[in-house]
Structures are given as C-alpha cells and as structure tokens.
Amino acid sequence: MNTSFEFDLTAQDGRARTGIFHTPHGDLHTPLFAPVGTQATVKSVTPAQLEELGTNLILANTYHLYLRPGDELIARIGGLHQFMHWDMPILTDSGGFQVFSLADNRKIDHDGVTFKSHIDGSTHRITPEKSIAIQENLGADIIMAFDECAPPYDLFYNERALERTHTWAERCLKAKTRSDQALFGIIQGGVYPELRQRSAEFITSLGFPGYAIGGLSVGETKGETYTILELVDALLPQDKPRYLMGVGSPADLVNGVLRGVDIFDCVLPTRLARHHVAITRMGRLNLANAGHSSDAQPIDERCSCYTCLHFSRAYLRHLILAKEMLAATLLTIHNLNTLLELMRDIRQAIAAGDMNKFSSEFMAKWEHSE
Ligand SMILES: [Zn+2]
C-alpha cells in the first residue's frame, strides 16, 4: 500500500478538483466529507453503518480523548483504529479549538495553553509538542498542527494569535516522530486578507503534506468566507489536499468545492439528527413538527438511504415524541447519507466537467423547502 501521503489530482473543473490522497489505512477520494466522532464514536451509529454509507474518513477530537479515556490508554490498547474499530483513515484535530473555546478556564502564553478540564476541573497543559505526542498516541492517519483560532473580527488578537500559530507550526513539525502520520499545517488570520496571505505564505513555506483553513465558519459572513477561501486557494500548492475545518451544510460543501477545497468535516449532520432535524439537498426538515404526524412519505423521496427506504415521516415523528433512541440513529443515517451522496455526485460532476451546471442546479433548489 502506498503510505507516502501523496496527493494525485485526477480531474479539475474550474477551481474544483478531484483527487486521491494515499494514507496507511486506504485511499481518500476527494472532495470528501468526514463525519465527526468526537469521543471516538460517530454518535448513534455503528462503524458498520458508517461503512455501508460510504464513509471513508472520520474525525476524532484530541482534547476529549486526551482527557477521557486518555491517549496513553488508547495507545496501549492498540491505537484509535483498533479502539473504535475503524479500519479506514482517521483524522485528529490538535485539541486547540476546544481548549481555546474554554474561555475563562484557559490561559494562553507563548509556549502553550493551561486549562481546566470540563469534566473534573483538573488543570492540564497542552503545548505544540504535547499535542503532537497525544496525536501520535492516538495514531490517526492525518494529524493537525496546534494552532490558535482567534475571534474573526479582532485584528489585534488575530495578529498575536497568528504569530503563535506560526511558531507552533514549526514546533509541531520538529516534534513529530511517526512517519505513518501526515501532519497538516493550519492557515489562520480571521477575516483579514493580509493576515491570511501572510499565514498561507508562511505555513506553505514549511512544506506540509496538506493544509487546513481554520477559523472560518466561526461567526463571519458567507461573503467573507468565500473571499478568504478564494484568496487562500490561489496561494496553496495545487498538489496538496486542502481541508476546510468545521464546515458542512450542503450549500457550504458545494461552495467550498467551487473554491478548491478537498476535505470537509462538521458535527452538523449528527448534531441536527439528535435535534430531530433532517438535512436534504433542498434545506432542513424538522420531523418533530405536527405537520408530519400522519405523513406516510419518507424524509426525502429521492434519497436511497436505509431510513428513507423503510420509514415514514410519521414513524420518525412518533419515535421522536416517544423519546426512542432509534430516532437519532435513523436521522443520523439519513443526514450522513445526504452529505456523502452529495460529495459522490460532486466528484462525478467534476470528473465530467459539469461542476458549474451541477452547482447552479443545486443552488436553484436549495432552501426551497424552508
Ligand atoms: Zn434518506
């Protein structure tokens, strides 16, 4: 198996591209959407169900697994793949995003971050070296540099955070010891084009096997997101995968692909499923609404997922009102299928040179259901 983390571009259509990223646990066909398994599980579905849906990359969270059950325990048991019974590629984040989200319970300095656990209040410290050590214990195929995601509109904060993010990226590279993991660099800089440009130039100069665009979808407008994506797209090397972190509505996926993004992840499909909301290519559908109480239709007539093949909206609403666990499972299966199937169709459209037609047809229908 090719474990060199090479990225082969297979087709290009405008800025959109298809490619194959080679990892030790198999090839990733991009552009792709990765479901999030925060606690080493994609909530409410089994690995077998994920596999049946055509998932091939899963994201797990370093911060959560470090605190519980502990990265050293996971390493002793054989690493994350074995621990969660997922034989295909896994990506871990650096823990930075969660740590910085702790607001009052963390203190940042030049060397790292000291924070209090949200579980038991105990004090911990993560430095770039520690983040890499944890991620090496977890053993994912793709690991992330420890970065600082600043609030998007705070210029002064973004300037300071960017300096730290850049120094920490160099330290992460130096700290890395495993050759079977690809470390991705992260580009920050808020909504400020000059900071994003500086970040893209510096991070790409370090020569990572892939690049993430961080700090988007954290409060800025769609227009600002697209401006930054277009700017960064032009500065990133064509022959490395680009990962847009934490973005995952159907329209966001289409718009990201149109601007050169290869990898997406988001809690949206699994989180919405637990809040009774189905995602379709036209928008969202809240199945708890009384309007669905005697509706014999599936969530989406054109969807071929297990849920839509066998269950009515009336049944799903019944499960929700009866607080049955199966509601979350069936909605998660449907929501993930919607995004994974969308990405398969996008890959086909790019290969056929039809991405513009595909995206305009998609956008014409989007949100018509709401
Ligand atoms: Zn479905």
Short mmCIF file of C-alpha atoms and ligand atoms in Angstrom, two decimals:
data_model
loop_
_atom_site.label_atom_id
_atom_site.label_comp_id
_atom_site.label_asym_id
_atom_site.label_seq_id
_atom_site.Cartn_x
_atom_site.Cartn_y
_atom_site.Cartn_z
CA MET A 1 0.00 0.00 0.00
CA ASN A 2 1.17 3.49 -0.81
CA THR A 3 1.64 5.29 2.52
CA SER A 4 3.58 8.24 1.22
CA PHE A 5 0.71 10.70 1.64
CA GLU A 6 0.94 11.66 -1.98
CA PHE A 7 -2.00 13.50 -3.44
CA ASP A 8 -2.85 12.69 -7.06
CA LEU A 9 -5.09 15.21 -8.78
CA THR A 10 -7.41 13.23 -11.07
CA ALA A 11 -9.62 15.96 -12.56
CA GLN A 12 -10.07 19.73 -12.47
CA ASP A 13 -13.08 21.79 -13.40
CA GLY A 14 -12.59 25.49 -12.75
CA ARG A 15 -11.18 25.68 -9.21
CA ALA A 16 -12.95 22.43 -8.23
CA ARG A 17 -10.82 19.30 -8.29
CA THR A 18 -10.97 15.57 -7.64
CA GLY A 19 -8.03 13.69 -6.24
CA ILE A 20 -6.78 10.67 -4.33
CA PHE A 21 -4.90 11.11 -1.06
CA HIS A 22 -2.94 7.98 -0.14
CA THR A 23 -2.89 7.06 3.57
CA PRO A 24 -1.79 3.94 5.52
CA HIS A 25 -5.45 2.99 6.02
CA GLY A 26 -6.50 3.43 2.42
CA ASP A 27 -7.07 5.99 -0.29
CA LEU A 28 -9.25 9.03 0.24
CA HIS A 29 -11.20 10.12 -2.80
CA THR A 30 -11.67 13.87 -2.65
CA PRO A 31 -13.58 16.11 -2.37
CA LEU A 32 -15.00 14.35 0.67
CA PHE A 33 -17.00 14.94 3.81
CA ALA A 34 -15.77 13.43 7.10
CA PRO A 35 -18.32 12.68 9.85
CA VAL A 36 -17.18 13.74 13.33
CA GLY A 37 -16.62 11.12 16.02
CA THR A 38 -15.73 13.42 18.92
CA GLN A 39 -15.43 10.68 21.55
CA ALA A 40 -14.09 8.01 19.15
CA THR A 41 -17.66 7.30 18.04
CA VAL A 42 -19.89 8.95 15.48
CA LYS A 43 -22.84 9.46 17.78
CA SER A 44 -25.69 6.92 17.46
CA VAL A 45 -24.31 4.88 14.54
CA THR A 46 -22.01 1.84 14.37
CA PRO A 47 -18.83 1.60 12.29
CA ALA A 48 -20.63 -0.98 10.12
CA GLN A 49 -23.40 1.53 9.41
CA LEU A 50 -20.82 4.21 8.59
CA GLU A 51 -19.08 1.86 6.21
CA GLU A 52 -22.36 0.99 4.50
CA LEU A 53 -22.98 4.70 3.99
CA GLY A 54 -19.67 5.02 2.15
CA THR A 55 -17.80 6.95 4.85
CA ASN A 56 -14.05 6.77 4.41
CA LEU A 57 -12.62 9.40 6.73
CA ILE A 58 -13.68 10.05 10.32
CA LEU A 59 -12.57 12.87 12.58
CA ALA A 60 -11.88 12.36 16.28
CA ASN A 61 -11.15 15.04 18.91
CA THR A 62 -7.79 15.13 20.63
CA TYR A 63 -8.94 17.31 23.55
CA HIS A 64 -11.76 14.95 24.52
CA LEU A 65 -9.80 11.71 24.09
CA TYR A 66 -6.78 13.11 25.95
CA LEU A 67 -8.99 13.89 28.97
CA ARG A 68 -11.03 10.68 28.71
CA PRO A 69 -10.12 7.82 28.43
CA GLY A 70 -6.55 9.16 27.90
CA ASP A 71 -4.30 8.91 24.87
CA GLU A 72 -1.84 6.61 26.66
CA LEU A 73 -4.59 4.09 27.40
CA ILE A 74 -5.70 4.20 23.75
CA ALA A 75 -2.08 3.64 22.63
CA ARG A 76 -1.76 0.63 24.96
CA ILE A 77 -4.94 -0.89 23.54
CA GLY A 78 -3.59 -0.63 20.01
CA GLY A 79 -4.39 2.92 18.91
CA LEU A 80 -7.55 4.67 17.85
CA HIS A 81 -8.27 2.49 14.78
CA GLN A 82 -8.42 -0.64 16.89
CA PHE A 83 -10.04 1.06 19.89
CA MET A 84 -13.05 2.31 17.87
CA HIS A 85 -12.95 -0.49 15.29
CA TRP A 86 -12.45 1.78 12.28
CA ASP A 87 -10.04 0.40 9.70
CA MET A 88 -10.20 3.32 7.31
CA PRO A 89 -8.48 6.69 7.65
CA ILE A 90 -8.93 8.82 10.77
CA LEU A 91 -8.08 12.49 11.29
CA THR A 92 -7.50 14.01 14.73
CA ASP A 93 -7.65 17.73 15.41
CA SER A 94 -4.93 19.30 17.56
CA GLY A 95 -7.09 19.98 20.59
CA GLY A 96 -6.54 23.71 20.10
CA PHE A 97 -10.06 24.63 19.04
CA GLN A 98 -11.67 23.02 22.10
CA VAL A 99 -9.07 24.38 24.51
CA PHE A 100 -9.48 27.93 23.19
CA SER A 101 -13.26 27.54 23.43
CA LEU A 102 -12.94 27.11 27.21
CA ALA A 103 -12.88 30.94 27.54
CA ASP A 104 -12.49 31.66 31.28
CA ASN A 105 -10.94 28.30 32.02
CA ARG A 106 -7.75 28.64 29.99
CA LYS A 107 -4.60 30.76 29.95
CA ILE A 108 -2.54 31.19 26.79
CA ASP A 109 1.15 32.01 26.77
CA HIS A 110 3.88 31.91 24.18
CA ASP A 111 4.69 28.29 24.94
CA GLY A 112 1.22 26.73 25.12
CA VAL A 113 -2.11 26.72 26.92
CA THR A 114 -3.01 25.84 30.51
CA PHE A 115 -6.63 24.90 31.04
CA LYS A 116 -9.11 23.29 33.37
CA SER A 117 -10.82 20.07 32.31
CA HIS A 118 -14.55 20.48 31.64
CA ILE A 119 -15.02 17.03 33.20
CA ASP A 120 -13.46 17.34 36.66
CA GLY A 121 -11.84 20.79 36.82
CA SER A 122 -8.31 19.34 36.90
CA THR A 123 -5.51 21.50 35.44
CA HIS A 124 -3.76 20.49 32.22
CA ARG A 125 -1.25 22.00 29.84
CA ILE A 126 -1.02 21.48 26.08
CA THR A 127 1.97 22.75 24.13
CA PRO A 128 2.62 22.08 20.43
CA GLU A 129 4.92 19.19 21.46
CA LYS A 130 2.28 17.76 23.79
CA SER A 131 -0.43 17.98 21.11
CA ILE A 132 1.77 16.00 18.71
CA ALA A 133 2.63 13.45 21.42
CA ILE A 134 -1.08 12.92 22.16
CA GLN A 135 -1.90 12.63 18.45
CA GLU A 136 0.94 10.14 17.99
CA ASN A 137 -0.52 8.04 20.81
CA LEU A 138 -3.96 8.17 19.20
CA GLY A 139 -2.41 7.16 15.86
CA ALA A 140 -4.70 8.81 13.29
CA ASP A 141 -3.57 8.95 9.65
CA ILE A 142 -3.93 12.74 9.44
CA ILE A 143 -2.96 14.87 12.43
CA MET A 144 -3.17 18.63 12.85
CA ALA A 145 -0.76 21.34 13.94
CA PHE A 146 -1.58 23.02 17.27
CA ASP A 147 -2.95 26.44 16.35
CA GLU A 148 -4.86 29.33 17.86
CA CYS A 149 -8.23 30.20 16.38
CA ALA A 150 -8.90 33.86 17.23
CA PRO A 151 -12.28 35.64 17.04
CA PRO A 152 -12.68 36.56 13.34
CA TYR A 153 -13.10 40.36 13.75
CA ASP A 154 -10.41 41.11 16.36
CA LEU A 155 -7.44 42.36 14.34
CA PHE A 156 -5.09 42.86 17.29
CA TYR A 157 -5.86 39.39 18.68
CA ASN A 158 -5.54 37.81 15.21
CA GLU A 159 -2.09 39.34 14.73
CA ARG A 160 -0.83 37.92 18.01
CA ALA A 161 -2.55 34.57 17.51
CA LEU A 162 -1.06 34.27 14.03
CA GLU A 163 2.48 34.68 15.37
CA ARG A 164 1.86 31.93 17.89
CA THR A 165 0.20 29.70 15.26
CA HIS A 166 3.25 30.07 13.01
CA THR A 167 5.83 29.39 15.73
CA TRP A 168 3.76 26.46 16.96
CA ALA A 169 3.51 25.00 13.42
CA GLU A 170 7.33 24.88 13.27
CA ARG A 171 7.47 23.28 16.72
CA CYS A 172 4.86 20.66 15.73
CA LEU A 173 6.92 19.70 12.68
CA LYS A 174 10.05 19.32 14.83
CA ALA A 175 8.19 17.32 17.49
CA LYS A 176 6.72 14.80 15.08
CA THR A 177 8.36 11.35 15.15
CA ARG A 178 5.99 8.95 13.34
CA SER A 179 6.33 8.57 9.58
CA ASP A 180 2.90 6.93 9.15
CA GLN A 181 1.01 10.11 10.00
CA ALA A 182 0.53 13.17 7.81
CA LEU A 183 0.78 16.45 9.75
CA PHE A 184 -1.32 19.23 8.19
CA GLY A 185 -0.46 22.90 8.70
CA ILE A 186 -3.27 25.35 9.51
CA ILE A 187 -3.81 28.78 8.00
CA GLN A 188 -5.41 31.37 10.29
CA GLY A 189 -5.90 35.14 10.12
CA GLY A 190 -9.61 35.81 10.73
CA VAL A 191 -11.38 37.89 8.08
CA TYR A 192 -8.20 39.87 7.27
CA PRO A 193 -6.87 39.20 3.76
CA GLU A 194 -3.34 40.46 4.57
CA LEU A 195 -3.10 38.14 7.60
CA ARG A 196 -4.49 35.20 5.61
CA GLN A 197 -1.96 35.86 2.87
CA ARG A 198 0.91 36.08 5.36
CA SER A 199 -0.29 32.87 7.01
CA ALA A 200 -0.67 30.94 3.74
CA GLU A 201 2.80 32.02 2.59
CA PHE A 202 4.48 31.14 5.87
CA ILE A 203 2.70 27.82 6.50
CA THR A 204 3.22 26.57 2.92
CA SER A 205 6.93 27.50 3.16
CA LEU A 206 7.24 24.84 5.89
CA GLY A 207 6.24 22.10 3.41
CA PHE A 208 3.35 20.15 4.97
CA PRO A 209 1.68 17.22 3.11
CA GLY A 210 -1.68 19.02 3.40
CA TYR A 211 -3.15 22.34 4.50
CA ALA A 212 -6.16 23.28 6.58
CA ILE A 213 -8.01 26.57 6.50
CA GLY A 214 -9.01 27.27 10.09
CA GLY A 215 -11.04 29.99 11.75
CA LEU A 216 -13.83 30.09 9.19
CA SER A 217 -17.49 29.42 9.93
CA VAL A 218 -16.96 30.91 13.41
CA GLY A 219 -19.18 33.98 13.04
CA GLU A 220 -18.11 35.74 9.84
CA THR A 221 -20.44 36.22 6.83
CA LYS A 222 -20.62 33.80 3.88
CA GLY A 223 -19.23 36.53 1.62
CA GLU A 224 -16.18 36.93 3.88
CA THR A 225 -15.70 33.15 3.97
CA TYR A 226 -15.71 32.98 0.15
CA THR A 227 -13.29 35.92 -0.17
CA ILE A 228 -10.82 34.24 2.20
CA LEU A 229 -11.24 30.83 0.52
CA GLU A 230 -10.56 32.35 -2.91
CA LEU A 231 -7.52 34.20 -1.64
CA VAL A 232 -6.08 31.13 0.10
CA ASP A 233 -6.93 28.83 -2.83
CA ALA A 234 -4.65 30.88 -5.08
CA LEU A 235 -1.74 30.66 -2.60
CA LEU A 236 -1.87 26.97 -1.69
CA PRO A 237 0.09 24.43 -3.74
CA GLN A 238 -2.14 22.56 -6.20
CA ASP A 239 -0.61 19.20 -5.42
CA LYS A 240 -1.57 19.06 -1.72
CA PRO A 241 -5.03 18.49 -0.22
CA ARG A 242 -6.90 21.43 1.35
CA TYR A 243 -9.11 20.92 4.35
CA LEU A 244 -11.80 23.41 5.39
CA MET A 245 -12.36 22.79 9.09
CA GLY A 246 -15.80 22.62 10.68
CA VAL A 247 -17.95 23.40 7.63
CA GLY A 248 -20.70 21.07 6.47
CA SER A 249 -24.09 22.29 5.27
CA PRO A 250 -24.86 21.05 1.72
CA ALA A 251 -24.53 24.60 0.33
CA ASP A 252 -21.24 25.12 2.21
CA LEU A 253 -19.87 21.92 0.69
CA VAL A 254 -20.81 22.94 -2.86
CA ASN A 255 -19.42 26.46 -2.35
CA GLY A 256 -16.23 25.14 -0.78
CA VAL A 257 -15.59 22.69 -3.61
CA LEU A 258 -16.10 25.52 -6.13
CA ARG A 259 -13.24 27.32 -4.33
CA GLY A 260 -10.77 24.45 -4.37
CA VAL A 261 -11.50 22.67 -1.06
CA ASP A 262 -10.90 18.88 -0.90
CA ILE A 263 -11.81 17.83 2.66
CA PHE A 264 -14.64 18.96 4.96
CA ASP A 265 -15.78 17.90 8.42
CA CYS A 266 -18.67 19.06 10.56
CA VAL A 267 -20.82 17.97 13.50
CA LEU A 268 -23.88 19.41 11.72
CA PRO A 269 -25.43 16.20 10.27
CA THR A 270 -25.06 14.21 13.50
CA ARG A 271 -25.97 17.09 15.83
CA LEU A 272 -29.06 18.07 13.84
CA ALA A 273 -30.14 14.42 13.79
CA ARG A 274 -30.20 14.42 17.59
CA HIS A 275 -32.33 17.57 17.44
CA HIS A 276 -34.88 15.90 15.12
CA VAL A 277 -33.77 17.81 12.03
CA ALA A 278 -33.24 16.12 8.66
CA ILE A 279 -30.92 17.62 6.06
CA THR A 280 -31.89 17.34 2.41
CA ARG A 281 -30.48 18.91 -0.73
CA MET A 282 -33.24 21.50 -0.50
CA GLY A 283 -32.74 22.51 3.12
CA ARG A 284 -33.85 21.30 6.55
CA LEU A 285 -36.92 19.48 7.79
CA ASN A 286 -37.89 19.35 11.49
CA LEU A 287 -39.54 15.98 12.00
CA ALA A 288 -40.90 16.91 15.42
CA ASN A 289 -43.35 19.30 13.72
CA ALA A 290 -47.02 18.32 13.99
CA GLY A 291 -47.33 18.63 10.22
CA HIS A 292 -45.55 15.29 9.88
CA SER A 293 -47.80 13.39 12.32
CA SER A 294 -49.64 11.33 9.68
CA ASP A 295 -47.25 11.83 6.76
CA ALA A 296 -46.57 8.50 5.04
CA GLN A 297 -43.76 9.92 2.87
CA PRO A 298 -40.11 9.28 3.60
CA ILE A 299 -37.90 12.25 4.58
CA ASP A 300 -36.70 12.58 1.01
CA GLU A 301 -38.25 10.64 -1.88
CA ARG A 302 -35.07 10.69 -3.92
CA CYS A 303 -32.84 9.52 -1.06
CA SER A 304 -31.78 5.86 -1.15
CA CYS A 305 -30.66 5.57 2.49
CA TYR A 306 -31.93 2.83 4.82
CA THR A 307 -34.15 5.34 6.65
CA CYS A 308 -35.84 6.71 3.53
CA LEU A 309 -36.30 3.25 2.01
CA HIS A 310 -38.19 1.89 5.02
CA PHE A 311 -39.61 4.59 7.29
CA SER A 312 -42.24 7.32 7.03
CA ARG A 313 -42.05 10.81 8.48
CA ALA A 314 -44.98 9.79 10.72
CA TYR A 315 -42.94 6.91 12.19
CA LEU A 316 -39.88 9.11 12.75
CA ARG A 317 -42.03 11.74 14.47
CA HIS A 318 -43.54 9.01 16.65
CA LEU A 319 -40.05 7.85 17.69
CA ILE A 320 -39.08 11.43 18.50
CA LEU A 321 -42.16 12.07 20.66
CA ALA A 322 -41.69 8.70 22.41
CA LYS A 323 -38.01 9.66 23.02
CA GLU A 324 -36.83 6.44 21.39
CA MET A 325 -33.08 6.16 20.67
CA LEU A 326 -33.74 4.83 17.19
CA ALA A 327 -34.89 8.31 16.11
CA ALA A 328 -31.34 9.66 16.40
CA THR A 329 -29.88 6.63 14.62
CA LEU A 330 -32.28 6.78 11.68
CA LEU A 331 -31.92 10.55 11.29
CA THR A 332 -28.12 10.32 11.52
CA ILE A 333 -28.08 7.65 8.81
CA HIS A 334 -30.18 9.88 6.57
CA ASN A 335 -28.22 13.09 7.26
CA LEU A 336 -24.85 11.46 6.68
CA ASN A 337 -26.13 9.81 3.52
CA THR A 338 -27.29 13.19 2.21
CA LEU A 339 -23.79 14.68 2.57
CA LEU A 340 -21.83 11.61 1.48
CA GLU A 341 -24.03 11.14 -1.59
CA LEU A 342 -23.75 14.84 -2.41
CA MET A 343 -19.96 14.51 -2.36
CA ARG A 344 -20.11 11.44 -4.65
CA ASP A 345 -22.26 13.41 -7.09
CA ILE A 346 -19.87 16.37 -6.86
CA ARG A 347 -16.89 14.11 -7.65
CA GLN A 348 -18.77 12.77 -10.69
CA ALA A 349 -19.72 16.27 -11.84
CA ILE A 350 -16.10 17.45 -11.61
CA ALA A 351 -14.84 14.39 -13.48
CA ALA A 352 -17.42 15.06 -16.22
CA GLY A 353 -16.57 18.78 -16.36
CA ASP A 354 -20.11 19.59 -15.22
CA MET A 355 -19.48 21.23 -11.84
CA ASN A 356 -20.86 24.65 -12.79
CA LYS A 357 -24.09 23.12 -14.11
CA PHE A 358 -24.31 20.89 -11.03
CA SER A 359 -23.85 23.80 -8.62
CA SER A 360 -26.36 26.07 -10.35
CA GLU A 361 -28.98 23.31 -10.37
CA PHE A 362 -28.22 22.61 -6.71
CA MET A 363 -28.43 26.29 -5.68
CA ALA A 364 -31.76 26.73 -7.55
CA LYS A 365 -33.36 24.12 -5.27
CA TRP A 366 -31.52 24.92 -2.04
CA GLU A 367 -33.67 26.10 0.87
CA HIS A 368 -36.87 25.97 -1.17
CA SER A 369 -38.28 23.64 1.45
CA GLU A 370 -37.93 26.12 4.32
ZN ZN B 1 -32.56 9.26 3.45
#
